[in-house]
Amino acid sequence: MRSMGFASVFANGCRSFSAPAAHARTLALAPVSLNGQRKKLVQVAWNSPSPNKRTFKCESALPDITRTAPASSVNGYPEYDRLLPCPSHNIAPRVEHLVVREGVRVQDYICKALDLPPLFVADLIHFGAVYYALVCPQPPPNATPEQINVFKEVTAPSVLKKRASIKGKTVREAQKTFRITHVDQFVEAGTYLRVHVHPKRFPRCYEIDWKSRIIAVTESYVVLDKPSGTSVGGTTDNIEESCATFASRALGLKTPLKTTHQIDNCTEGCVVLARTKEYCSIFHGKIREKKVKKLYLALAAAPMPVGTITHYMRPINMAPRLISEDFIEGWHLCKLEIMECRKVPWPNQVTEEKYCIEDCHWPSKDYAYECKINLLTGRTHQIRAQLAACGAPIVGDSMYMPAAIAEITNTGVNPFGKCRKSYTSENDKAIAITEWIAHHGKEPSVAIGLQACQISWDDGKHIYEARSPWWRYRET
């Protein structure tokens, strides 16, 4: 069997093939972009299966699990074995793009094409890290001649006419990606495969007593006090290590819980998970109709005035989010209400170490400020970005606190800040924006000072509160 690799920069983390990034399996080095991260240079090399097989366990709590970084092989990649035990640190993204040249069982094809052990590939499929499309997407503009030739070969009208699986579909429909759900799934010649060989991992899932995090259980939904360092419903390449999966398992539910809304991985607090598809749709409707109210507690590095704060957010799904106090056509409205703000001690070093709070070098650490916030609009990173824009970033927020510090120490460096510079041309402004984003955007490793402390809907008929936030527990 032969295979050919393609690559793309994925907007929104998946299923988009609009931006270019070169990646051929015939090259030794390749820039790979994944989940909105900036491009990283990683070495492409394949490893032999390890003879030592571990038992694959997925339990709701594994406190005794050994977390060690995978041993590196000569080519820089770990020796591939199983996806559990979960490594304590994520390794560099590796995404492979293949075109199947002969019809075959998907597990067999990936094993042979990428030289990966069968059990490792089975784990990837279980994690939701393997996707397919009936027709290969358009290669990026900087694709090699060989890549372009392969694309033309497998998408030629004479070839597509012979494929009964795409009869009645447009090319766009046939290029839509879906998860591979079973190791025995058959993939026909011409099928495109995207394999996330290094899924993003969430070791915190195995450290949590999930039953203790359940706030309420009803016939229609479950309310969870989400721990920080976890994903509500999973990521593009990992649907196994998620709150929905582990909460379902802790409750012994036969039908997995469904995600109704999101909060950031580094945020803790109230999340509603639906038990049925019907209630999932119902709750989505309540959110659209603004019948759901969310209150947050934010531990800010500086005081915030009580009242409503308004910004406008750039409508591009890329972190860090850019916001402006001035109205900009096409940008999203962001509004929140600071209901109260009280002075509290800055978390001590032991507490920060326990919750993996990152030191972002804020100049004064005697006091922090706990703000109670009514979120009036629900944009990604909204509270984090708005507070940072006001000079009061959230404690531990490695994505936005350094940006706030930079703006305070170097007035005008933020292209959309309060004291932004005037640019002689749109090109100069675009360069400044690119440089600003490039200098910031490190996602927090586990927790920041932000909690979804209360959620309610139907005018308070249903109201739930989270436990006290982590910063109120001072470790000694």
Tab-separated table of N, CA and C in Angstrom, residues 1 82 98 100 104-126 130 180-187 193 195:
chain	number	residue	atom	x	y	z
A	1	MET	N	0.841	-1.199	0.000
A	1	MET	CA	0.000	0.000	0.000
A	1	MET	C	0.873	1.244	0.000
A	82	ARG	N	0.665	2.528	24.340
A	82	ARG	CA	-0.760	2.750	24.576
A	82	ARG	C	-0.962	4.206	24.989
A	98	LEU	N	-3.499	11.438	5.204
A	98	LEU	CA	-3.249	10.321	4.296
A	98	LEU	C	-4.363	10.175	3.267
A	100	VAL	N	-5.969	7.029	1.170
A	100	VAL	CA	-5.966	5.578	1.020
A	100	VAL	C	-5.921	5.222	-0.458
A	104	VAL	N	-9.337	-1.017	2.439
A	104	VAL	CA	-8.745	-1.819	3.511
A	104	VAL	C	-9.413	-1.478	4.841
A	105	ARG	N	-9.239	-2.325	5.831
A	105	ARG	CA	-9.673	-2.062	7.212
A	105	ARG	C	-8.841	-0.900	7.755
A	106	VAL	N	-9.497	0.079	8.379
A	106	VAL	CA	-8.820	1.331	8.722
A	106	VAL	C	-7.664	1.127	9.691
A	107	GLN	N	-7.841	0.276	10.694
A	107	GLN	CA	-6.753	0.066	11.643
A	107	GLN	C	-5.517	-0.500	10.946
A	108	ASP	N	-5.722	-1.464	10.060
A	108	ASP	CA	-4.604	-2.063	9.344
A	108	ASP	C	-3.878	-1.035	8.491
A	109	TYR	N	-4.657	-0.175	7.829
A	109	TYR	CA	-4.041	0.812	6.952
A	109	TYR	C	-3.175	1.804	7.729
A	110	ILE	N	-3.700	2.335	8.836
A	110	ILE	CA	-2.949	3.322	9.616
A	110	ILE	C	-1.697	2.694	10.215
A	111	CYS	N	-1.828	1.475	10.719
A	111	CYS	CA	-0.664	0.783	11.285
A	111	CYS	C	0.457	0.684	10.262
A	112	LYS	N	0.107	0.305	9.057
A	112	LYS	CA	1.116	0.092	8.020
A	112	LYS	C	1.654	1.416	7.486
A	113	ALA	N	0.758	2.380	7.266
A	113	ALA	CA	1.173	3.662	6.681
A	113	ALA	C	2.055	4.464	7.627
A	114	LEU	N	1.761	4.405	8.943
A	114	LEU	CA	2.484	5.231	9.908
A	114	LEU	C	3.390	4.421	10.822
A	115	ASP	N	3.455	3.112	10.611
A	115	ASP	CA	4.299	2.248	11.432
A	115	ASP	C	3.956	2.396	12.914
A	116	LEU	N	2.669	2.226	13.229
A	116	LEU	CA	2.187	2.342	14.609
A	116	LEU	C	1.632	0.998	15.065
A	117	PRO	N	1.755	0.677	16.370
A	117	PRO	CA	1.233	-0.587	16.891
A	117	PRO	C	-0.292	-0.640	16.799
A	118	PRO	N	-0.876	-1.805	16.541
A	118	PRO	CA	-2.336	-1.928	16.417
A	118	PRO	C	-3.094	-1.421	17.638
A	119	LEU	N	-2.607	-1.729	18.841
A	119	LEU	CA	-3.322	-1.300	20.037
A	119	LEU	C	-3.270	0.217	20.208
A	120	PHE	N	-2.181	0.834	19.796
A	120	PHE	CA	-2.075	2.295	19.860
A	120	PHE	C	-3.077	2.934	18.902
A	121	VAL	N	-3.186	2.391	17.701
A	121	VAL	CA	-4.154	2.909	16.724
A	121	VAL	C	-5.576	2.697	17.237
A	122	ALA	N	-5.830	1.545	17.861
A	122	ALA	CA	-7.153	1.295	18.445
A	122	ALA	C	-7.473	2.326	19.513
A	123	ASP	N	-6.478	2.682	20.316
A	123	ASP	CA	-6.674	3.712	21.337
A	123	ASP	C	-6.988	5.070	20.707
A	124	LEU	N	-6.271	5.407	19.625
A	124	LEU	CA	-6.531	6.674	18.945
A	124	LEU	C	-7.969	6.742	18.447
A	125	ILE	N	-8.452	5.649	17.881
A	125	ILE	CA	-9.839	5.608	17.394
A	125	ILE	C	-10.806	5.735	18.556
A	126	HIS	N	-10.517	5.045	19.669
A	126	HIS	CA	-11.357	5.143	20.869
A	126	HIS	C	-11.396	6.581	21.395
A	130	VAL	N	-9.164	10.033	15.065
A	130	VAL	CA	-9.001	9.670	13.656
A	130	VAL	C	-10.252	10.095	12.889
A	180	ILE	N	-13.769	8.376	12.706
A	180	ILE	CA	-13.760	6.920	12.610
A	180	ILE	C	-14.172	6.391	13.977
A	181	THR	N	-15.139	5.478	14.030
A	181	THR	CA	-15.675	5.029	15.317
A	181	THR	C	-15.332	3.588	15.657
A	182	HIS	N	-14.753	2.849	14.712
A	182	HIS	CA	-14.472	1.444	14.988
A	182	HIS	C	-13.225	1.007	14.228
A	183	VAL	N	-12.422	0.157	14.865
A	183	VAL	CA	-11.174	-0.290	14.237
A	183	VAL	C	-11.426	-1.099	12.971
A	184	ASP	N	-12.604	-1.726	12.867
A	184	ASP	CA	-12.915	-2.566	11.707
A	184	ASP	C	-13.573	-1.796	10.567
A	185	GLN	N	-13.731	-0.482	10.735
A	185	GLN	CA	-14.378	0.303	9.687
A	185	GLN	C	-13.577	0.193	8.381
A	186	PHE	N	-14.269	-0.057	7.286
A	186	PHE	CA	-13.622	-0.201	5.974
A	186	PHE	C	-13.493	1.168	5.327
A	187	VAL	N	-12.318	1.442	4.789
A	187	VAL	CA	-12.105	2.691	4.055
A	187	VAL	C	-11.730	2.322	2.618
A	193	LEU	N	-7.764	10.405	5.230
A	193	LEU	CA	-7.681	10.153	6.669
A	193	LEU	C	-6.850	11.238	7.341
A	195	VAL	N	-5.111	11.744	11.027
A	195	VAL	CA	-4.780	11.006	12.248
A	195	VAL	C	-4.042	11.930	13.213
